[in-house]
Coordinates of C-alpha atoms and ligand atoms in Angstrom, one line a residue:
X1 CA -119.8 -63.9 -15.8
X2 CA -117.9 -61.0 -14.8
X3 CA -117.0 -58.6 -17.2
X4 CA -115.5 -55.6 -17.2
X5 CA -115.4 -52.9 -20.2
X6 CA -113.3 -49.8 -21.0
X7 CA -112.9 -47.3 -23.6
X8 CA -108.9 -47.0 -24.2
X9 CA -106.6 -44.2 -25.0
X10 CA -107.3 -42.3 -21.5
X11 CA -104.6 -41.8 -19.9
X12 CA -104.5 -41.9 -16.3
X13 CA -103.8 -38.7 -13.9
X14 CA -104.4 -38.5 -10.0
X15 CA -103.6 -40.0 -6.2
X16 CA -104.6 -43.4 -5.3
X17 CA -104.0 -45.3 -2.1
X18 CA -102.1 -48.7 -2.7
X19 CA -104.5 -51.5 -1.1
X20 CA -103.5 -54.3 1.2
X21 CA -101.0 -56.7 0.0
X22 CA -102.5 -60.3 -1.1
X23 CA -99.5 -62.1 -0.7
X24 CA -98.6 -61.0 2.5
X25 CA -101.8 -61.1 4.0
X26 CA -102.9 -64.7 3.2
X27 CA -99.8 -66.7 5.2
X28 CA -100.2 -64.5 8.1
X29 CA -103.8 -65.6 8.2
X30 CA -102.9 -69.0 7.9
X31 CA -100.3 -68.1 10.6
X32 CA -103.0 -67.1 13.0
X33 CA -104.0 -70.7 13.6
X34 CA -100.3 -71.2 15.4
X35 CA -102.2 -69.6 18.8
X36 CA -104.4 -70.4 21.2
X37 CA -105.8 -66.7 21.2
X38 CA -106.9 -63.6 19.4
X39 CA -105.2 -62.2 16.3
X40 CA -105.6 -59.0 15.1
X41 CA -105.0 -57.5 11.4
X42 CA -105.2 -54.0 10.1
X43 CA -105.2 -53.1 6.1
X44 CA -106.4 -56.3 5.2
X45 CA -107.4 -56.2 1.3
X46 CA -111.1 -56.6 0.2
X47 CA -110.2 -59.4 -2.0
X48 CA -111.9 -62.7 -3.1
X49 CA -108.9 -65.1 -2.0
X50 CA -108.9 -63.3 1.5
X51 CA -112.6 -64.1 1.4
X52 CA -111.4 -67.6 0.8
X53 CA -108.9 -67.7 3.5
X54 CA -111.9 -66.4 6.3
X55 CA -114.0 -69.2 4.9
X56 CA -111.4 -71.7 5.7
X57 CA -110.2 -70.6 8.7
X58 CA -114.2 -70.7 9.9
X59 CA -114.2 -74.2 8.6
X60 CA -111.4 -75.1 10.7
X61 CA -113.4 -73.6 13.3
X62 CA -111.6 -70.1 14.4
X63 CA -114.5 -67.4 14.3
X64 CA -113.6 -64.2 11.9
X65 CA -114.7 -60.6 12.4
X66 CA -114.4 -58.7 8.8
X67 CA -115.1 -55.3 9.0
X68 CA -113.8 -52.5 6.1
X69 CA -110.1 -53.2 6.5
X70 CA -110.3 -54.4 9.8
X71 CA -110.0 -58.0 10.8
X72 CA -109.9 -60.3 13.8
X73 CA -108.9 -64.2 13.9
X74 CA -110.4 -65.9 17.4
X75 CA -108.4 -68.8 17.0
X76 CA -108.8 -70.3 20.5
X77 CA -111.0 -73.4 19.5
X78 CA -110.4 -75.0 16.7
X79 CA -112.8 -78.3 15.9
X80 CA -111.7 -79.5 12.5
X81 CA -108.2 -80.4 10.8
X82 CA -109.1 -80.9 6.5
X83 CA -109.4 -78.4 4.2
X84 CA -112.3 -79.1 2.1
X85 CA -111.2 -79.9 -1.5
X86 CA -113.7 -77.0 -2.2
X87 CA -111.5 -74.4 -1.0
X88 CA -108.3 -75.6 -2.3
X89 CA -110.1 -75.6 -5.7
X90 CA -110.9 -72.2 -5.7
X91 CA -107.2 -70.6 -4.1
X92 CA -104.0 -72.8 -4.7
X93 CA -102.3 -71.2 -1.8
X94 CA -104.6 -73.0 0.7
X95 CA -101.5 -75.1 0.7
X96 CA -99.8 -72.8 3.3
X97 CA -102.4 -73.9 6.1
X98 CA -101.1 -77.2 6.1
X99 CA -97.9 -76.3 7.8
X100 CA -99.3 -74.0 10.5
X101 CA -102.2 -76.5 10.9
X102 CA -100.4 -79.6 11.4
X103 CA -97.9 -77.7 14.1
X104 CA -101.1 -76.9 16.5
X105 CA -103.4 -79.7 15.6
X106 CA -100.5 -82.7 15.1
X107 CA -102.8 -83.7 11.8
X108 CA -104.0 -81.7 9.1
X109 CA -105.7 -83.0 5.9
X110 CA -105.4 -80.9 2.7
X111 CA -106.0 -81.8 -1.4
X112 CA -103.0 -81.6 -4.1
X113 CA -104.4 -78.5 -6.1
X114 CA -103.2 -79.8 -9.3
X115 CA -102.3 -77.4 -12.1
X116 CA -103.7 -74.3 -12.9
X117 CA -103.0 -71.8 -15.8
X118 CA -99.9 -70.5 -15.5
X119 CA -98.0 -74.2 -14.8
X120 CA -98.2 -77.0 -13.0
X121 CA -97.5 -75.9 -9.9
X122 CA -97.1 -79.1 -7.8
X123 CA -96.6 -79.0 -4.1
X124 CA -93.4 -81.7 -3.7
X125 CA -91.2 -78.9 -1.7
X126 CA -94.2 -78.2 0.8
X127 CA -94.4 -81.7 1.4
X128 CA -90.5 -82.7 1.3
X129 CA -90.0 -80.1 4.3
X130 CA -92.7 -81.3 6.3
X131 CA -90.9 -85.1 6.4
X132 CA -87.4 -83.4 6.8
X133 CA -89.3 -81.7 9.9
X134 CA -90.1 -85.1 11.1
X135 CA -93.4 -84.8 10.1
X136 CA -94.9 -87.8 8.6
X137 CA -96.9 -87.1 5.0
X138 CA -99.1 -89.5 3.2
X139 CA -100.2 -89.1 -0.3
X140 CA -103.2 -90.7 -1.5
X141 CA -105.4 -90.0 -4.4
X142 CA -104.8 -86.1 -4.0
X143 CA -105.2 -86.2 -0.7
X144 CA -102.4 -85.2 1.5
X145 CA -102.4 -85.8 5.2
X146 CA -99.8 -84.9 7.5
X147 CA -99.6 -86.5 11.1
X148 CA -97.1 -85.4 13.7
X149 CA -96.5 -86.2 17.1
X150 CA -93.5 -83.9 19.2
X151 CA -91.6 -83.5 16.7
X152 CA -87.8 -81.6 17.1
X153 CA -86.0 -78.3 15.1
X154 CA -83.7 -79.7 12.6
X155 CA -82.1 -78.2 9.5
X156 CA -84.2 -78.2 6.5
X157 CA -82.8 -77.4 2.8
X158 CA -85.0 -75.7 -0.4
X159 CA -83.8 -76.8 -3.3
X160 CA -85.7 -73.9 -5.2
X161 CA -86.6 -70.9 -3.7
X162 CA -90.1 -71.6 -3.1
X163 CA -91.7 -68.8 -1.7
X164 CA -94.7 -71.1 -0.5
X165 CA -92.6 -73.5 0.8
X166 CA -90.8 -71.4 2.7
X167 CA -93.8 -70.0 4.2
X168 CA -94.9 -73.4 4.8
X169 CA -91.4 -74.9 6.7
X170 CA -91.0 -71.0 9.1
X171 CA -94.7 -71.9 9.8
X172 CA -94.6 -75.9 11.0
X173 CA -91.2 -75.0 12.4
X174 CA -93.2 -72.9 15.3
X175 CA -94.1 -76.6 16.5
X176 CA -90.9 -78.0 16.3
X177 CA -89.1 -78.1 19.8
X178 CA -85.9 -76.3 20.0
X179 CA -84.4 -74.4 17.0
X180 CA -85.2 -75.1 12.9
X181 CA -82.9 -73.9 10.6
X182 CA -84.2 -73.3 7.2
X183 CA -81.4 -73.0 4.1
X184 CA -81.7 -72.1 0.8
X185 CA -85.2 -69.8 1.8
X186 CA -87.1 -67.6 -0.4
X187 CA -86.3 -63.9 -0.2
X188 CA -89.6 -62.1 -0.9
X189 CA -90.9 -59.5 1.3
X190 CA -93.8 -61.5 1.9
X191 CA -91.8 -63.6 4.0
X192 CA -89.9 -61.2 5.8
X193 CA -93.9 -59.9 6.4
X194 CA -94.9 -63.3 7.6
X195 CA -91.6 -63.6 10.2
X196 CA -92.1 -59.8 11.5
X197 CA -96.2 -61.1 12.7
X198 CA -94.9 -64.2 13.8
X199 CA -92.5 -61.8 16.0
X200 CA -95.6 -60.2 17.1
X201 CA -96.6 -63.3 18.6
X202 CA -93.6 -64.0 20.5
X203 CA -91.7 -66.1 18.5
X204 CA -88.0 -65.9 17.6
X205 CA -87.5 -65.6 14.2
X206 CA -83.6 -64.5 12.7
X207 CA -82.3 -64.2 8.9
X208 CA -85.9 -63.4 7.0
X209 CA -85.0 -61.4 3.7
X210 CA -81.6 -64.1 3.6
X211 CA -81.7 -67.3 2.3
X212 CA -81.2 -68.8 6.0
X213 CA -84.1 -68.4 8.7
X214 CA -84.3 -69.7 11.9
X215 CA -87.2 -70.4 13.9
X216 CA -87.7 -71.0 17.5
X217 CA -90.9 -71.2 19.8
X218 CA -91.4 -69.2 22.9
X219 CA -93.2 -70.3 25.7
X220 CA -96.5 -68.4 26.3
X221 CA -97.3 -67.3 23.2
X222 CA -99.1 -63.1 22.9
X223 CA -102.3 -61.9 20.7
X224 CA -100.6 -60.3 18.2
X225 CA -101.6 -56.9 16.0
X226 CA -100.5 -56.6 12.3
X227 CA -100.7 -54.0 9.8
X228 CA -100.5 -55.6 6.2
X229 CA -98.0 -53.8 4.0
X230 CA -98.8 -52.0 0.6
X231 CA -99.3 -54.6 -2.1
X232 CA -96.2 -54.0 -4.2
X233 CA -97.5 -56.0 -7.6
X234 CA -101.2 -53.6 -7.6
X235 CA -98.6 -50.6 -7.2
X236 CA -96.7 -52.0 -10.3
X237 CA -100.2 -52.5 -12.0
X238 CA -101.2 -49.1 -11.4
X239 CA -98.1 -47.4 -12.6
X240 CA -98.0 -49.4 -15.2
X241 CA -101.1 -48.2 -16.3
X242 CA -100.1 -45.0 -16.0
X243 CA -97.3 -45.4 -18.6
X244 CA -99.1 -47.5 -20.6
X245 CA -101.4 -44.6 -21.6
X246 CA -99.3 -42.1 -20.6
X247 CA -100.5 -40.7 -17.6
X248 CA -99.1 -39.4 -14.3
X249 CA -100.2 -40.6 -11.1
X250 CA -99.1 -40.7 -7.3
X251 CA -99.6 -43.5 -5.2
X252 CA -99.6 -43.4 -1.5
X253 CA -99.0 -47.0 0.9
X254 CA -97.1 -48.1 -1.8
X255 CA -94.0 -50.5 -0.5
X256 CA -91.4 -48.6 -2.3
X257 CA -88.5 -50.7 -1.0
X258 CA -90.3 -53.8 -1.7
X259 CA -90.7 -52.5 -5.7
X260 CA -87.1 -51.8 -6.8
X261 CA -87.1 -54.2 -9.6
X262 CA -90.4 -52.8 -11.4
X263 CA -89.5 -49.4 -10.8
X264 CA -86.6 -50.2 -12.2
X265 CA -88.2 -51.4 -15.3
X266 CA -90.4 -48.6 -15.9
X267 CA -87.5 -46.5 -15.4
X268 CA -86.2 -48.6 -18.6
X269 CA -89.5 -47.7 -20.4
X270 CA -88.4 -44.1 -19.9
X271 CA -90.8 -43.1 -17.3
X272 CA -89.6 -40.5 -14.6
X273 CA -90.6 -41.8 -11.5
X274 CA -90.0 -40.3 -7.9
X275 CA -90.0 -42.1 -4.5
X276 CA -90.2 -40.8 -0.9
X277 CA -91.0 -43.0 2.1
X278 CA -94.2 -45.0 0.6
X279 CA -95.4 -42.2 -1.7
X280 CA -94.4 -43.2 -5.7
X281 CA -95.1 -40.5 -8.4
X282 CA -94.6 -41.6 -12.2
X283 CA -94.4 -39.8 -14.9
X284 CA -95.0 -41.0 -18.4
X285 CA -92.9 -40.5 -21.7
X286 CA -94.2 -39.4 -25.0
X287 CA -93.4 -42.7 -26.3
X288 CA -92.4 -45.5 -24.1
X289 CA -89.5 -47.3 -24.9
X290 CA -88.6 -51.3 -25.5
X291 CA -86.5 -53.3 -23.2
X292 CA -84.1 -55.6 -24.9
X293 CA -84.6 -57.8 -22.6
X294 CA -86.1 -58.2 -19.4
X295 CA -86.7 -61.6 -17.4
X296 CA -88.3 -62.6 -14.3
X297 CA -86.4 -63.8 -11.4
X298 CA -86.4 -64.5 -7.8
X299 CA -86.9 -61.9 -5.7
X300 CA -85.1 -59.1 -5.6
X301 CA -85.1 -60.0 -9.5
X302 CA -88.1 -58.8 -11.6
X303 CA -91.2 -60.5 -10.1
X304 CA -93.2 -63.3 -12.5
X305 CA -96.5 -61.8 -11.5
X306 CA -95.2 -58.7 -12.9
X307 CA -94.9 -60.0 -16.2
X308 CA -98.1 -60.2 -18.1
X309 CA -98.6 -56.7 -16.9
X310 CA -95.4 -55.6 -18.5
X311 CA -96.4 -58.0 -21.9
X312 CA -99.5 -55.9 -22.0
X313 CA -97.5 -52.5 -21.5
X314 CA -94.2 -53.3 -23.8
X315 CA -96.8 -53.8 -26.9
X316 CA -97.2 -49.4 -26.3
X317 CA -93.2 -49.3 -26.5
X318 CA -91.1 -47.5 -29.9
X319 CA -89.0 -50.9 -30.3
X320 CA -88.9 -54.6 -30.0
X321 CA -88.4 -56.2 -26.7
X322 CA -88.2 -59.5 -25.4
X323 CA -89.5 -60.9 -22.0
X324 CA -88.0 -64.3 -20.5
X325 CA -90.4 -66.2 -17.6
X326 CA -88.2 -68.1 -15.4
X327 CA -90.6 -69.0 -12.6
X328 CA -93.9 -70.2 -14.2
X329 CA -93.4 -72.2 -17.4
X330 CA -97.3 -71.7 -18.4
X331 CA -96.9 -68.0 -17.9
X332 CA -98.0 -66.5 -21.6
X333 CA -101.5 -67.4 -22.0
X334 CA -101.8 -63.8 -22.0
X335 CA -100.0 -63.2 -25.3
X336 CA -103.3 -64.9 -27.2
X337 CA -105.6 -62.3 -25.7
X338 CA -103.4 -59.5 -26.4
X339 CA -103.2 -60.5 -29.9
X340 CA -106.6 -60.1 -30.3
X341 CA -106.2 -56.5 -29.7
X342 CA -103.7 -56.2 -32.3
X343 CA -100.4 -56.7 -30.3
X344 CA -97.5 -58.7 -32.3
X345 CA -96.4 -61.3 -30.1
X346 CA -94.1 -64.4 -30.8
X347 CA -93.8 -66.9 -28.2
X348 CA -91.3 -69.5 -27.8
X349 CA -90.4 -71.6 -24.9
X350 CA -90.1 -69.5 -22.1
X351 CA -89.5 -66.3 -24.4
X352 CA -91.7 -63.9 -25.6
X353 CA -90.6 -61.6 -28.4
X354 CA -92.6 -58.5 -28.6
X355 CA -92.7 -56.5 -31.9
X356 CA -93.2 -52.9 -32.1
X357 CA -95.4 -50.9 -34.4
X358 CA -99.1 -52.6 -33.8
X359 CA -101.4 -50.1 -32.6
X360 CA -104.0 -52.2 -30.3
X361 CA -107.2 -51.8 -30.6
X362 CA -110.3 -52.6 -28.5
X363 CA -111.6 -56.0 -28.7
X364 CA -113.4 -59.1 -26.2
X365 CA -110.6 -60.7 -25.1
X366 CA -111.2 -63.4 -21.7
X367 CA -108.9 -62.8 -18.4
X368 CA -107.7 -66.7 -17.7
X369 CA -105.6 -66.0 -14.5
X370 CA -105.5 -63.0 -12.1
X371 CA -102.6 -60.7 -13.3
X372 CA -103.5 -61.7 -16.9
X373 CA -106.8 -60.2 -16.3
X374 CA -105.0 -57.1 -15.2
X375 CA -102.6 -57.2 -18.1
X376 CA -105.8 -57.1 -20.4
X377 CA -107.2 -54.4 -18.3
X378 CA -104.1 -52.1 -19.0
X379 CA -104.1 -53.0 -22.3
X380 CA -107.6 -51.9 -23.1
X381 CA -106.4 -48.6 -21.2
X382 CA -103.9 -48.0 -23.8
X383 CA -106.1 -49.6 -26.9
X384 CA -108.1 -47.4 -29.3
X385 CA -111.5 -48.1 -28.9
X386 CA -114.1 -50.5 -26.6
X387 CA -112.3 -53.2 -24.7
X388 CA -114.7 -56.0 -23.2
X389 CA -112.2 -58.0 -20.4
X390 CA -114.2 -60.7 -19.8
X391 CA -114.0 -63.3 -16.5
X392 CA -112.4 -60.5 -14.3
X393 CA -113.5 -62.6 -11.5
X394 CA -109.9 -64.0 -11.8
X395 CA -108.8 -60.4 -11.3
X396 CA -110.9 -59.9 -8.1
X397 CA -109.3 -62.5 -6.6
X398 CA -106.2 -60.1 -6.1
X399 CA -107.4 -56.3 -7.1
X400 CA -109.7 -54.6 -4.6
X401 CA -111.3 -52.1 -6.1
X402 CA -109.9 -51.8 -9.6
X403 CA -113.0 -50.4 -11.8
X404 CA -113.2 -48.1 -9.2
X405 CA -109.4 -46.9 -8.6
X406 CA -108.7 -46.8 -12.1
X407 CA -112.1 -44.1 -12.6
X408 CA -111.1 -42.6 -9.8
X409 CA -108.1 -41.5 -12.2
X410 CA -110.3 -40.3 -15.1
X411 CA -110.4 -44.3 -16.9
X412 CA -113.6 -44.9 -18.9
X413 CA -113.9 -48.2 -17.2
X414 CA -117.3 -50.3 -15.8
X415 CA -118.8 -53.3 -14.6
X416 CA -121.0 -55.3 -16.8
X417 CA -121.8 -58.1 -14.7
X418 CA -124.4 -60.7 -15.1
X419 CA -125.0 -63.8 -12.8
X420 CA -123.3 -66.9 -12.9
X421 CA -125.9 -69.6 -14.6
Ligands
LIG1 C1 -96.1 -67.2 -4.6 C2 -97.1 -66.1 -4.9 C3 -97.3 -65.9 -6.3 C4 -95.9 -65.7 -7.0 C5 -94.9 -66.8 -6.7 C6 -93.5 -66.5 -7.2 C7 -98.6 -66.2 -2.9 C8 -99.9 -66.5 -2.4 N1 -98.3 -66.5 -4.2 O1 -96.6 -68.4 -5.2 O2 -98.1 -64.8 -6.5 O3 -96.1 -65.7 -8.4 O4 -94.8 -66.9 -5.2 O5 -93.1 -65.3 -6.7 O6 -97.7 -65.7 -2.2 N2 -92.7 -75.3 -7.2 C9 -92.4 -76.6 -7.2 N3 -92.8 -77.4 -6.1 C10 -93.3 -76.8 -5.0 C11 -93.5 -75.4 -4.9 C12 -93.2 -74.7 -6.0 O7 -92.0 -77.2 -8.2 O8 -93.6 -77.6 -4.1 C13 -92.3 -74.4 -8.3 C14 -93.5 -73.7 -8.9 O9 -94.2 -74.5 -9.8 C15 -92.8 -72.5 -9.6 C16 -91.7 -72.2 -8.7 O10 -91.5 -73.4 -7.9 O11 -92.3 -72.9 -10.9 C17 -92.0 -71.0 -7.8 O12 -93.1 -71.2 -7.0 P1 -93.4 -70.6 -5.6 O13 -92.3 -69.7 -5.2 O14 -93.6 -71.8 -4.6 O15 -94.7 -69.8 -5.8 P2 -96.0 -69.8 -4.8 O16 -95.5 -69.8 -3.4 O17 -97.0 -70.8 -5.3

């Protein structure tokens, strides 16, 4: 049990450093296992799913220094090729070692991480590429094993923007001979993140950030040094808190370009915001206002795990507004715990309406995934009263230091942890 437990209607003032981003981090890890050497990674986020990642990687037999923000990958030996089921249970995206592992070991054994609560989540586009790649996939019982022998670039097509998957395909195309070319690619600057490190290591990657990338090995592949960029959905959760209590805060690391979208919607809430380089000042209004309507999208459209955070924030607003999921069809579980702080909130389908006029106040409510947990935790910013969040061990998985950033910005907030039975 991890809970965590704040006294609402603070609102939030000060500087704060963004952390490390998760999403970026994680597939260049994975991506580490591509060479024969050392890899090196600065501004790596203090995080429970890159704890998860290190533990894998050691499994697979790579030896990982950890220190602060500081981390090294010795991936020069590696002694093992499966994933143990234990792993994949505990961080869905172990997925993306599959790819890089099968191009430098020719096998790699992995588990189908079945559902979890914001959808279903299957992993048929990871897979589909791998074949299209040439290599060969067997699925048995949950277990997925992928064989290859030399296998040759080819063109592979997405037929969804899966940022995974795409991760997955630019990573197994590394030990493809010749040129892949990848269409119908994800966007996110994750992946453009992923392609820059894999340039670090000395191979040719063109078109991340479009929907076409091409890959092509080098020969003699170099020990490559990566700084992680600013995590642009903690950025958004942190402003968002901001408004959502109306505050005024500064954040510095914060990917700015990478953010348009959620800036953008704050900006609809009425909050001033400024940007320079990587610094992000917001302003709160008086009274926040609705958005008519706001849905989540591909990137550069409004990001899904942005969403429950804005649920949690558009229950402060003067005005009804609705909010569409496009991506995860699970993605509302949220909308029950808010409602136990007061919050009206209809949900139908892939809509949620939110009505205007409920004043929240403090309640136990339970965090069920890791940016509902942080939805809660703005919430119970903004709510009149105690807030108990509990099971924020879903929100470490993704938040560094979060009781302590948000304090560090004058929040009543604080750990009540006890030990798992
Ligand atoms: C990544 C992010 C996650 C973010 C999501 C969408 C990481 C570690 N996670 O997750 O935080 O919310 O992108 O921006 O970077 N799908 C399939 N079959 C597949 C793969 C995906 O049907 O094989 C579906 C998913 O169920 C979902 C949609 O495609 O409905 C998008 O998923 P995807 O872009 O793959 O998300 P992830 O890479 O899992």
């Amino acid at each position: 049990m991890n809970d965590i437990q704040i006294l609402g209607e603070i609102p939030l003032y000060g500087e704060l450093c963004t952390q490390g981003s998760k999403n970026a981090v994680l597939p260049v890890m994975a991506a580490s296992l591509l060479h024969k050497g050392i890899t090196v990674i600065e501004n790596v986020p203090r995080i429970q799913d890159v704890s998860c990642m290190v533990k894998i990687l050691e499994k697979l037999g790579a030896s990982v220094t950890w220190q602060d923000h500081h981390m090294e990958i010795d991936a020069s030996c590696l002694v093992c090729s499966e994933i143990p089921l234990d792993y994949v249970r505990q961080m869905r995206s172990s997925i993306m070692v599959l790819g890089p592992l099968v191009a430098r070991m020719g096998q790699a054994v992995t588990y189908y991480p079945g559902g979890c609560s914001i959808g279903k989540r299957p992993v048929d586009y990871h897979v589909k590429l791998l074949r299209d790649l040439g290599i060969a996939v067997e699925e048995c019982d949950g277990r997925i094993e992928a064989k290859a022998g030399r296998y040759h670039g080819t063109e592979l097509f997405l037929d969804f923007p899966s940022v995974g998957a795409t991760e997955n395909a630019v990573m197994a195309a590394v030990g493809a001979e010749g040129e892949t070319v990848i269409h119908g690619c994800a966007r996110e600057p994750e992946i453009v993140e992923l392609c820059l490190f894999l340039r670090e290591m000395g191979i040719e990657t063109k078109g991340a950030g479009t929907n076409t990338i091409r890959v092509r090995r080098q020969e003699g592949l170099k020990d490559p040094h990566y700084h992680v960029c600013g995590d642009r959905i903690a950025a958004g959760t942190y402003l968002a808190a901001a408004a959502a209590t109306g505050g005024e805060i500064c954040l510095t690391d914060a990917p700015v370009s990478y953010m348009q979208a959620t800036l953008k919607a704050l900006t609809a809430c009425g909050c001033r915001l400024e940007s320079e380089s990587n610094r992000v000042w917001l302003r709160a209004p008086e009274r926040l206002k609705a958005i008519e309507f706001l849905e989540t999208e591909v990137y550069p459209g409004f990001p899904t795990d942005m969403q429950s955070v804005f649920l949690a924030l558009l229950c402060m607003a003067d005005g009804d507004s609705v909010i569409r999921e496009n991506i995860f069809e699970g993605r509302f579980e949220t909308a029950g715990e808010l409602r136990r702080l007061g919050a009206d909130i209809e949900v139908e389908g892939r809509e949620a309406r939110i009505h205007a006029g409920r004043r929240l106040k403090g309640a136990s409510v339970t965090a069920r995934d890791l940016r509902g947990g942080a939805a809660l935790i703005v919430a119970g910013l903004a709510a009149q009263g105690e807030t108990v969040v509990r099971h924020c061990e879903h929100v470490d998985r993704g938040y560094e230091r979060i009781v302590e950033d948000l304090s560090r910005l004058g929040a009543r907030i604080k750990r009540r942890s006890e030990p798992v039975l």
